[in-house]
Amino acid sequence: MFVPAHPRSVAGTGLAGRPARVPFVVFELFDHPALGTVAFAFTTLEKLVDALGEAQPWAATSLGPLAEAVREQGVTVVLDPRVAPGTPNWRPEDLAAYAREVRQ
């Protein structure tokens, strides 16, 4: 599955006891008119790009672990959702701003 997601990190402590950034991945959630908050999962990268735009960050994962991860938050996974045409979720300038932010 291809899932809208992006990397994050938090301040932590490395193996030698020094400050370090601890990375993790955030699955992006969306509002759905009938289901409330949902996670999107796409069977192909092309479907994700068609729905959310070329700048959309994503992660590859299996459906089972994704469903388990978001179920704890009361979130449903929607497979190959139809997304209304309009503004993409992420634009190239959003990615550039995000890249600057995570480099700090």
JSON list of C-alpha atoms in Angstrom, two decimals:
[
{"chain": "A", "resi": 1, "resn": "MET", "atom": "CA", "xyz": [0.00, 0.00, 0.00]},
{"chain": "A", "resi": 2, "resn": "PHE", "atom": "CA", "xyz": [1.06, 3.58, -0.66]},
{"chain": "A", "resi": 3, "resn": "VAL", "atom": "CA", "xyz": [-0.03, 5.84, 2.18]},
{"chain": "A", "resi": 4, "resn": "PRO", "atom": "CA", "xyz": [0.10, 9.63, 2.52]},
{"chain": "A", "resi": 5, "resn": "ALA", "atom": "CA", "xyz": [2.75, 10.09, 5.20]},
{"chain": "A", "resi": 6, "resn": "HIS", "atom": "CA", "xyz": [5.79, 12.12, 6.06]},
{"chain": "A", "resi": 7, "resn": "PRO", "atom": "CA", "xyz": [8.81, 11.82, 8.35]},
{"chain": "A", "resi": 8, "resn": "ARG", "atom": "CA", "xyz": [9.07, 13.58, 11.68]},
{"chain": "A", "resi": 9, "resn": "SER", "atom": "CA", "xyz": [11.55, 13.49, 14.51]},
{"chain": "A", "resi": 10, "resn": "VAL", "atom": "CA", "xyz": [11.71, 14.40, 18.16]},
{"chain": "A", "resi": 11, "resn": "ALA", "atom": "CA", "xyz": [14.60, 15.33, 20.41]},
{"chain": "A", "resi": 12, "resn": "GLY", "atom": "CA", "xyz": [15.97, 12.32, 22.21]},
{"chain": "A", "resi": 13, "resn": "THR", "atom": "CA", "xyz": [19.14, 10.73, 23.48]},
{"chain": "A", "resi": 14, "resn": "GLY", "atom": "CA", "xyz": [21.51, 8.70, 21.32]},
{"chain": "A", "resi": 15, "resn": "LEU", "atom": "CA", "xyz": [23.38, 5.54, 22.30]},
{"chain": "A", "resi": 16, "resn": "ALA", "atom": "CA", "xyz": [26.30, 7.49, 23.77]},
{"chain": "A", "resi": 17, "resn": "GLY", "atom": "CA", "xyz": [23.95, 9.63, 25.86]},
{"chain": "A", "resi": 18, "resn": "ARG", "atom": "CA", "xyz": [24.28, 12.57, 23.49]},
{"chain": "A", "resi": 19, "resn": "PRO", "atom": "CA", "xyz": [21.33, 14.57, 22.18]},
{"chain": "A", "resi": 20, "resn": "ALA", "atom": "CA", "xyz": [19.94, 13.04, 18.99]},
{"chain": "A", "resi": 21, "resn": "ARG", "atom": "CA", "xyz": [16.89, 13.28, 16.75]},
{"chain": "A", "resi": 22, "resn": "VAL", "atom": "CA", "xyz": [14.64, 10.20, 16.88]},
{"chain": "A", "resi": 23, "resn": "PRO", "atom": "CA", "xyz": [12.88, 9.71, 13.53]},
{"chain": "A", "resi": 24, "resn": "PHE", "atom": "CA", "xyz": [9.38, 8.32, 12.96]},
{"chain": "A", "resi": 25, "resn": "VAL", "atom": "CA", "xyz": [6.71, 8.40, 10.24]},
{"chain": "A", "resi": 26, "resn": "VAL", "atom": "CA", "xyz": [3.36, 10.19, 10.57]},
{"chain": "A", "resi": 27, "resn": "PHE", "atom": "CA", "xyz": [0.42, 8.79, 8.59]},
{"chain": "A", "resi": 28, "resn": "GLU", "atom": "CA", "xyz": [-1.70, 11.67, 7.34]},
{"chain": "A", "resi": 29, "resn": "LEU", "atom": "CA", "xyz": [-5.39, 11.60, 8.21]},
{"chain": "A", "resi": 30, "resn": "PHE", "atom": "CA", "xyz": [-8.30, 13.08, 6.27]},
{"chain": "A", "resi": 31, "resn": "ASP", "atom": "CA", "xyz": [-11.91, 14.09, 6.96]},
{"chain": "A", "resi": 32, "resn": "HIS", "atom": "CA", "xyz": [-14.52, 11.87, 5.30]},
{"chain": "A", "resi": 33, "resn": "PRO", "atom": "CA", "xyz": [-18.17, 12.99, 5.11]},
{"chain": "A", "resi": 34, "resn": "ALA", "atom": "CA", "xyz": [-19.58, 9.61, 6.21]},
{"chain": "A", "resi": 35, "resn": "LEU", "atom": "CA", "xyz": [-16.73, 7.96, 8.14]},
{"chain": "A", "resi": 36, "resn": "GLY", "atom": "CA", "xyz": [-15.20, 10.85, 10.07]},
{"chain": "A", "resi": 37, "resn": "THR", "atom": "CA", "xyz": [-11.42, 10.78, 10.26]},
{"chain": "A", "resi": 38, "resn": "VAL", "atom": "CA", "xyz": [-9.83, 8.27, 7.87]},
{"chain": "A", "resi": 39, "resn": "ALA", "atom": "CA", "xyz": [-6.45, 7.16, 6.59]},
{"chain": "A", "resi": 40, "resn": "PHE", "atom": "CA", "xyz": [-6.09, 6.74, 2.83]},
{"chain": "A", "resi": 41, "resn": "ALA", "atom": "CA", "xyz": [-4.28, 3.75, 1.33]},
{"chain": "A", "resi": 42, "resn": "PHE", "atom": "CA", "xyz": [-3.65, 3.32, -2.39]},
{"chain": "A", "resi": 43, "resn": "THR", "atom": "CA", "xyz": [-2.89, 0.09, -4.22]},
{"chain": "A", "resi": 44, "resn": "THR", "atom": "CA", "xyz": [-0.55, 1.87, -6.66]},
{"chain": "A", "resi": 45, "resn": "LEU", "atom": "CA", "xyz": [1.62, 4.96, -6.48]},
{"chain": "A", "resi": 46, "resn": "GLU", "atom": "CA", "xyz": [-0.10, 6.24, -9.61]},
{"chain": "A", "resi": 47, "resn": "LYS", "atom": "CA", "xyz": [-3.47, 6.24, -7.80]},
{"chain": "A", "resi": 48, "resn": "LEU", "atom": "CA", "xyz": [-1.99, 8.19, -4.88]},
{"chain": "A", "resi": 49, "resn": "VAL", "atom": "CA", "xyz": [-0.46, 10.78, -7.23]},
{"chain": "A", "resi": 50, "resn": "ASP", "atom": "CA", "xyz": [-3.68, 11.05, -9.25]},
{"chain": "A", "resi": 51, "resn": "ALA", "atom": "CA", "xyz": [-5.68, 11.67, -6.07]},
{"chain": "A", "resi": 52, "resn": "LEU", "atom": "CA", "xyz": [-3.34, 13.88, -4.03]},
{"chain": "A", "resi": 53, "resn": "GLY", "atom": "CA", "xyz": [-0.77, 15.30, -6.43]},
{"chain": "A", "resi": 54, "resn": "GLU", "atom": "CA", "xyz": [2.86, 14.67, -7.33]},
{"chain": "A", "resi": 55, "resn": "ALA", "atom": "CA", "xyz": [4.23, 16.49, -4.27]},
{"chain": "A", "resi": 56, "resn": "GLN", "atom": "CA", "xyz": [2.41, 14.27, -1.78]},
{"chain": "A", "resi": 57, "resn": "PRO", "atom": "CA", "xyz": [4.90, 12.54, 0.54]},
{"chain": "A", "resi": 58, "resn": "TRP", "atom": "CA", "xyz": [4.13, 8.88, 1.06]},
{"chain": "A", "resi": 59, "resn": "ALA", "atom": "CA", "xyz": [5.30, 5.67, 2.71]},
{"chain": "A", "resi": 60, "resn": "ALA", "atom": "CA", "xyz": [4.89, 2.09, 1.60]},
{"chain": "A", "resi": 61, "resn": "THR", "atom": "CA", "xyz": [3.34, -0.25, 4.16]},
{"chain": "A", "resi": 62, "resn": "SER", "atom": "CA", "xyz": [1.16, -3.31, 4.47]},
{"chain": "A", "resi": 63, "resn": "LEU", "atom": "CA", "xyz": [-2.54, -2.79, 5.01]},
{"chain": "A", "resi": 64, "resn": "GLY", "atom": "CA", "xyz": [-2.68, -4.80, 8.26]},
{"chain": "A", "resi": 65, "resn": "PRO", "atom": "CA", "xyz": [-0.09, -2.79, 10.21]},
{"chain": "A", "resi": 66, "resn": "LEU", "atom": "CA", "xyz": [-1.58, 0.47, 8.92]},
{"chain": "A", "resi": 67, "resn": "ALA", "atom": "CA", "xyz": [-5.08, -0.52, 10.02]},
{"chain": "A", "resi": 68, "resn": "GLU", "atom": "CA", "xyz": [-3.81, -1.61, 13.44]},
{"chain": "A", "resi": 69, "resn": "ALA", "atom": "CA", "xyz": [-1.86, 1.63, 13.92]},
{"chain": "A", "resi": 70, "resn": "VAL", "atom": "CA", "xyz": [-4.79, 3.93, 13.17]},
{"chain": "A", "resi": 71, "resn": "ARG", "atom": "CA", "xyz": [-7.53, 1.78, 14.73]},
{"chain": "A", "resi": 72, "resn": "GLU", "atom": "CA", "xyz": [-6.27, 2.80, 18.19]},
{"chain": "A", "resi": 73, "resn": "GLN", "atom": "CA", "xyz": [-7.26, 6.37, 17.26]},
{"chain": "A", "resi": 74, "resn": "GLY", "atom": "CA", "xyz": [-10.72, 5.32, 16.02]},
{"chain": "A", "resi": 75, "resn": "VAL", "atom": "CA", "xyz": [-9.64, 5.85, 12.40]},
{"chain": "A", "resi": 76, "resn": "THR", "atom": "CA", "xyz": [-10.81, 3.75, 9.43]},
{"chain": "A", "resi": 77, "resn": "VAL", "atom": "CA", "xyz": [-8.62, 2.99, 6.41]},
{"chain": "A", "resi": 78, "resn": "VAL", "atom": "CA", "xyz": [-10.18, 3.83, 3.03]},
{"chain": "A", "resi": 79, "resn": "LEU", "atom": "CA", "xyz": [-8.68, 1.88, 0.13]},
{"chain": "A", "resi": 80, "resn": "ASP", "atom": "CA", "xyz": [-8.21, 3.72, -3.18]},
{"chain": "A", "resi": 81, "resn": "PRO", "atom": "CA", "xyz": [-10.48, 6.65, -2.20]},
{"chain": "A", "resi": 82, "resn": "ARG", "atom": "CA", "xyz": [-12.01, 8.94, -4.76]},
{"chain": "A", "resi": 83, "resn": "VAL", "atom": "CA", "xyz": [-10.82, 12.41, -3.90]},
{"chain": "A", "resi": 84, "resn": "ALA", "atom": "CA", "xyz": [-12.68, 15.46, -5.15]},
{"chain": "A", "resi": 85, "resn": "PRO", "atom": "CA", "xyz": [-10.63, 17.40, -7.70]},
{"chain": "A", "resi": 86, "resn": "GLY", "atom": "CA", "xyz": [-9.10, 20.57, -6.38]},
{"chain": "A", "resi": 87, "resn": "THR", "atom": "CA", "xyz": [-6.02, 21.70, -4.57]},
{"chain": "A", "resi": 88, "resn": "PRO", "atom": "CA", "xyz": [-3.49, 18.90, -3.97]},
{"chain": "A", "resi": 89, "resn": "ASN", "atom": "CA", "xyz": [-2.81, 17.97, -0.36]},
{"chain": "A", "resi": 90, "resn": "TRP", "atom": "CA", "xyz": [0.88, 19.03, -0.71]},
{"chain": "A", "resi": 91, "resn": "ARG", "atom": "CA", "xyz": [2.34, 21.42, -3.27]},
{"chain": "A", "resi": 92, "resn": "PRO", "atom": "CA", "xyz": [6.02, 21.58, -4.29]},
{"chain": "A", "resi": 93, "resn": "GLU", "atom": "CA", "xyz": [6.45, 24.75, -2.23]},
{"chain": "A", "resi": 94, "resn": "ASP", "atom": "CA", "xyz": [5.02, 22.93, 0.81]},
{"chain": "A", "resi": 95, "resn": "LEU", "atom": "CA", "xyz": [7.68, 20.24, 0.40]},
{"chain": "A", "resi": 96, "resn": "ALA", "atom": "CA", "xyz": [10.42, 22.86, 0.13]},
{"chain": "A", "resi": 97, "resn": "ALA", "atom": "CA", "xyz": [9.19, 24.57, 3.32]},
{"chain": "A", "resi": 98, "resn": "TYR", "atom": "CA", "xyz": [8.96, 21.23, 5.11]},
{"chain": "A", "resi": 99, "resn": "ALA", "atom": "CA", "xyz": [12.50, 20.30, 4.03]},
{"chain": "A", "resi": 100, "resn": "ARG", "atom": "CA", "xyz": [13.80, 23.61, 5.43]},
{"chain": "A", "resi": 101, "resn": "GLU", "atom": "CA", "xyz": [11.94, 22.98, 8.69]},
{"chain": "A", "resi": 102, "resn": "VAL", "atom": "CA", "xyz": [13.33, 19.49, 9.28]},
{"chain": "A", "resi": 103, "resn": "ARG", "atom": "CA", "xyz": [16.90, 20.59, 8.55]},
{"chain": "A", "resi": 104, "resn": "GLN", "atom": "CA", "xyz": [16.84, 22.96, 11.53]}
]
